[in-house]
Tab-separated table of C-alpha atoms in Angstrom:
chain	number	residue	atom	x	y	z
A	176	MET	CA	58.071	56.352	41.939
A	177	LYS	CA	56.833	55.244	45.337
A	178	LYS	CA	53.320	54.867	43.937
A	179	LEU	CA	54.296	52.004	41.596
A	180	ILE	CA	55.003	48.316	42.057
A	181	CYS	CA	56.669	46.691	39.044
A	182	ILE	CA	56.255	42.977	38.347
A	183	SER	CA	58.559	41.022	36.063
A	184	GLN	CA	57.611	39.093	32.924
A	185	LYS	CA	60.980	38.141	31.449
A	186	GLU	CA	59.710	36.547	28.249
A	187	SER	CA	58.046	39.784	27.118
A	188	CYS	CA	60.924	42.122	28.019
A	189	ALA	CA	61.716	44.700	25.310
A	190	GLU	CA	65.459	44.584	26.035
A	191	ASP	CA	67.982	42.625	28.089
A	192	PHE	CA	66.098	41.636	31.243
A	193	PHE	CA	68.898	42.672	33.611
A	194	VAL	CA	69.225	46.070	31.928
A	195	ARG	CA	65.456	46.608	32.163
A	196	THR	CA	65.337	45.525	35.800
A	197	GLU	CA	68.105	47.967	36.720
A	198	LYS	CA	66.290	50.805	34.931
A	199	ILE	CA	63.185	50.020	36.993
A	200	LEU	CA	65.058	49.783	40.298
A	201	LYS	CA	66.776	53.107	39.576
A	202	GLN	CA	63.361	54.776	39.612
A	203	GLY	CA	62.894	54.105	43.321
A	204	VAL	CA	59.689	52.091	42.895
A	205	PHE	CA	57.727	50.927	45.940
A	206	ALA	CA	58.752	47.342	45.127
A	207	PHE	CA	59.985	45.125	42.301
A	208	ILE	CA	58.485	41.617	42.249
A	209	LEU	CA	60.266	38.789	40.432
A	210	ARG	CA	57.234	36.828	39.173
A	211	GLU	CA	58.368	34.348	36.468
A	212	LYS	CA	55.817	31.596	37.102
A	213	SER	CA	56.989	29.604	34.067
A	214	LEU	CA	60.400	28.853	35.610
A	215	SER	CA	61.248	25.748	37.614
A	216	ALA	CA	62.305	26.261	41.229
A	217	GLY	CA	65.948	25.831	40.242
A	218	GLU	CA	65.700	28.241	37.305
A	219	TYR	CA	63.907	30.780	39.467
A	220	GLU	CA	66.571	30.598	42.179
A	221	GLU	CA	69.326	30.997	39.572
A	222	LEU	CA	67.646	34.106	38.152
A	223	ALA	CA	67.035	35.589	41.618
A	224	LEU	CA	70.690	35.107	42.582
A	225	LYS	CA	71.845	36.763	39.350
A	226	LEU	CA	69.564	39.739	39.995
A	227	LEU	CA	70.504	40.138	43.638
A	228	PRO	CA	73.727	42.158	43.080
A	229	VAL	CA	71.786	44.547	40.841
A	230	ALA	CA	68.954	44.907	43.352
A	231	LYS	CA	71.341	45.591	46.238
A	232	LYS	CA	72.593	48.729	44.476
A	233	TYR	CA	69.221	50.432	44.910
A	234	SER	CA	66.765	51.228	47.685
A	235	SER	CA	63.718	49.723	45.955
A	236	PRO	CA	62.626	46.575	47.836
A	237	PHE	CA	63.162	43.346	45.860
A	238	PHE	CA	60.401	40.745	46.356
A	239	LEU	CA	60.286	37.118	45.281
A	240	ASN	CA	56.988	35.601	44.216
A	241	GLY	CA	55.902	32.513	46.135
A	242	HIS	CA	59.395	31.138	46.935
A	243	TYR	CA	59.217	31.544	50.693
A	244	GLU	CA	62.322	29.609	51.782
A	245	LEU	CA	64.468	31.287	49.143
A	246	ALA	CA	63.206	34.761	50.065
A	247	CYS	CA	63.894	34.161	53.763
A	248	GLY	CA	67.348	32.772	53.018
A	249	LEU	CA	68.259	35.827	50.933
A	250	GLY	CA	66.561	38.310	53.250
A	251	LEU	CA	64.181	39.474	50.515
A	252	GLY	CA	60.487	40.303	50.622
A	253	ILE	CA	57.953	37.687	49.552
A	254	GLN	CA	54.749	38.093	47.522
A	255	LEU	CA	52.100	35.546	48.507
A	256	SER	CA	48.586	34.586	47.508
A	257	PHE	CA	45.921	35.205	50.116
A	258	GLN	CA	45.651	31.457	50.758
A	259	ALA	CA	49.404	31.162	51.322
A	260	TYR	CA	49.234	34.072	53.777
A	261	ARG	CA	46.435	32.363	55.714
A	262	GLU	CA	48.661	29.300	56.152
A	263	LEU	CA	51.719	31.354	57.143
A	264	ARG	CA	52.479	31.455	60.860
A	265	GLU	CA	55.436	33.817	60.822
A	266	SER	CA	57.835	35.515	58.456
A	267	PRO	CA	61.233	37.099	59.106
A	268	VAL	CA	60.874	39.129	55.881
A	269	PRO	CA	58.225	41.603	54.638
A	270	VAL	CA	55.195	40.067	52.944
A	271	GLY	CA	53.054	41.359	50.087
A	272	ILE	CA	49.645	39.730	49.648
A	273	SER	CA	47.470	39.354	46.546
A	274	VAL	CA	43.725	39.605	47.206
A	275	HIS	CA	40.590	39.218	45.115
A	276	SER	CA	37.919	40.437	47.542
A	277	ALA	CA	37.274	42.925	50.317
A	278	GLU	CA	36.732	39.996	52.682
A	279	GLU	CA	40.265	38.758	52.081
A	280	ALA	CA	41.652	42.241	52.710
A	281	GLU	CA	39.643	42.541	55.912
A	282	TYR	CA	40.998	39.185	57.131
A	283	ILE	CA	44.575	40.448	56.683
A	284	VAL	CA	43.882	43.518	58.813
A	285	ARG	CA	42.127	41.490	61.508
A	286	HIS	CA	44.753	38.717	61.629
A	287	PRO	CA	48.157	40.450	61.470
A	288	LYS	CA	50.015	37.451	63.005
A	289	GLY	CA	52.939	39.703	63.893
A	290	ILE	CA	53.997	39.624	60.229
A	291	SER	CA	55.214	42.788	58.515
A	292	VAL	CA	52.759	43.229	55.619
A	293	SER	CA	54.360	45.530	53.060
A	294	HIS	CA	51.407	45.945	50.698
A	295	ILE	CA	48.286	44.436	49.215
A	296	LEU	CA	47.846	43.822	45.482
A	297	ALA	CA	44.183	43.928	44.444
A	298	GLY	CA	43.148	42.927	40.958
A	299	HIS	CA	42.503	42.789	38.279
A	300	VAL	CA	40.953	46.246	38.114
A	301	PHE	CA	40.953	47.138	34.400
A	302	PRO	CA	40.896	44.962	31.260
A	303	THR	CA	44.338	43.478	30.613
A	304	ASP	CA	45.974	41.124	28.105
A	305	CYS	CA	47.317	39.124	31.054
A	306	LYS	CA	43.744	38.093	31.926
A	307	LYS	CA	42.167	37.793	28.479
A	308	GLY	CA	38.549	36.677	28.603
A	309	LEU	CA	38.182	37.496	32.306
A	310	ALA	CA	36.024	40.487	33.189
A	311	PRO	CA	37.865	43.059	35.334
A	312	ARG	CA	36.670	43.476	38.913
A	313	GLY	CA	36.595	47.234	38.468
A	314	LEU	CA	37.023	50.353	40.578
A	315	GLU	CA	34.147	49.508	42.903
A	316	PHE	CA	35.981	46.329	43.887
A	317	LEU	CA	39.201	48.251	44.512
A	318	SER	CA	37.323	50.820	46.565
A	319	SER	CA	35.830	48.050	48.748
A	320	VAL	CA	39.306	46.601	49.364
A	321	CYS	CA	40.637	50.033	50.351
A	322	LYS	CA	37.726	50.584	52.745
A	323	ALA	CA	38.310	47.175	54.339
A	324	VAL	CA	41.993	47.983	54.900
A	325	ASP	CA	41.244	51.538	56.090
A	326	LYS	CA	44.752	52.824	55.204
A	327	LYS	CA	46.436	50.388	57.588
A	328	ILE	CA	48.297	48.760	54.648
A	329	PRO	CA	49.133	50.313	51.251
A	330	VAL	CA	46.762	48.948	48.585
A	331	PHE	CA	47.873	48.799	44.946
A	332	GLY	CA	45.466	48.273	42.065
A	333	LEU	CA	46.695	45.657	39.583
A	334	GLY	CA	45.661	44.904	36.012
A	335	GLY	CA	45.558	47.257	33.052
A	336	VAL	CA	47.044	50.144	35.054
A	337	SER	CA	48.291	53.089	32.961
A	338	PRO	CA	49.132	56.769	33.534
A	339	ASP	CA	45.695	57.607	32.128
A	340	ASN	CA	43.745	55.623	34.719
A	341	MET	CA	45.950	56.295	37.765
A	342	PRO	CA	43.724	59.214	38.887
A	343	ALA	CA	40.799	56.784	38.992
A	344	LEU	CA	42.867	54.402	41.139
A	345	TYR	CA	43.714	57.192	43.564
A	346	GLY	CA	40.023	58.060	43.682
A	347	THR	CA	39.260	54.672	45.263
A	348	GLY	CA	41.687	55.303	48.106
A	349	ALA	CA	44.433	53.117	46.617
A	350	TYR	CA	48.017	54.024	47.455
A	351	GLY	CA	49.136	53.366	43.891
A	352	GLY	CA	49.219	50.945	40.984
A	353	ALA	CA	51.077	47.782	40.009
A	354	ILE	CA	52.253	47.201	36.441
A	355	MET	CA	53.677	44.179	34.646
A	356	SER	CA	53.258	44.163	30.853
A	357	SER	CA	53.910	47.871	30.390
A	358	CYS	CA	57.088	47.953	32.495
A	359	MET	CA	58.451	44.995	30.526
A	360	LYS	CA	57.190	45.760	27.013
A	361	SER	CA	57.547	49.544	26.882
A	362	PRO	CA	60.236	50.521	24.335
A	363	ASP	CA	61.175	53.507	26.525
A	364	ILE	CA	60.797	52.729	30.235
A	365	GLU	CA	62.108	56.135	31.345
A	366	GLU	CA	59.426	57.874	29.293
A	367	LEU	CA	56.764	55.590	30.790
A	368	PHE	CA	57.880	56.484	34.307
A	369	LYS	CA	57.796	60.192	33.436
A	370	LYS	CA	54.157	59.804	32.444
A	371	PHE	CA	53.332	58.024	35.708
A	372	ALA	CA	55.227	60.659	37.701
A	373	ALA	CA	53.212	63.416	36.069
A	374	VAL	CA	49.899	62.031	37.306
């Protein structure tokens, strides 16, 4: 499932979080991002360390979200906001960057800084419960991000992504899609991945 990035949301997980994470990693996803914004720094580190032995069993890259020092210390990828990337001078580990405009994506391409940029997350594209009340930016937005990047970095559409709308994502030039709620809440994660694989 190299066309999918899966993002964690532990509190909404349909089964034991470690069991679900291993099922996701087994699928060979492009990346798994440990998000968990509600945790303290100490709680987040504890969870990351517990997940590390599971993650090391599989080839799917394991990314931390916004905990730069911890990610570097563990040799894991790091997911950053665009602003955090702008302030970053160097990184010994791969970096994923979240963007909300074509201008931000263009900046990343024009200012590589010698940093290995793994991917760009662009969202939110479709309506999603995670962003209730906020209008989605839509496919035109995603298309503009992809044009700005010009295939130099894989772009993943984020927000409301499903097997049904993956063809529309591909139509913008996106490399793939990123999912959070569905990969955590789905009662049958293997069946969900089968549907994505069939697209």
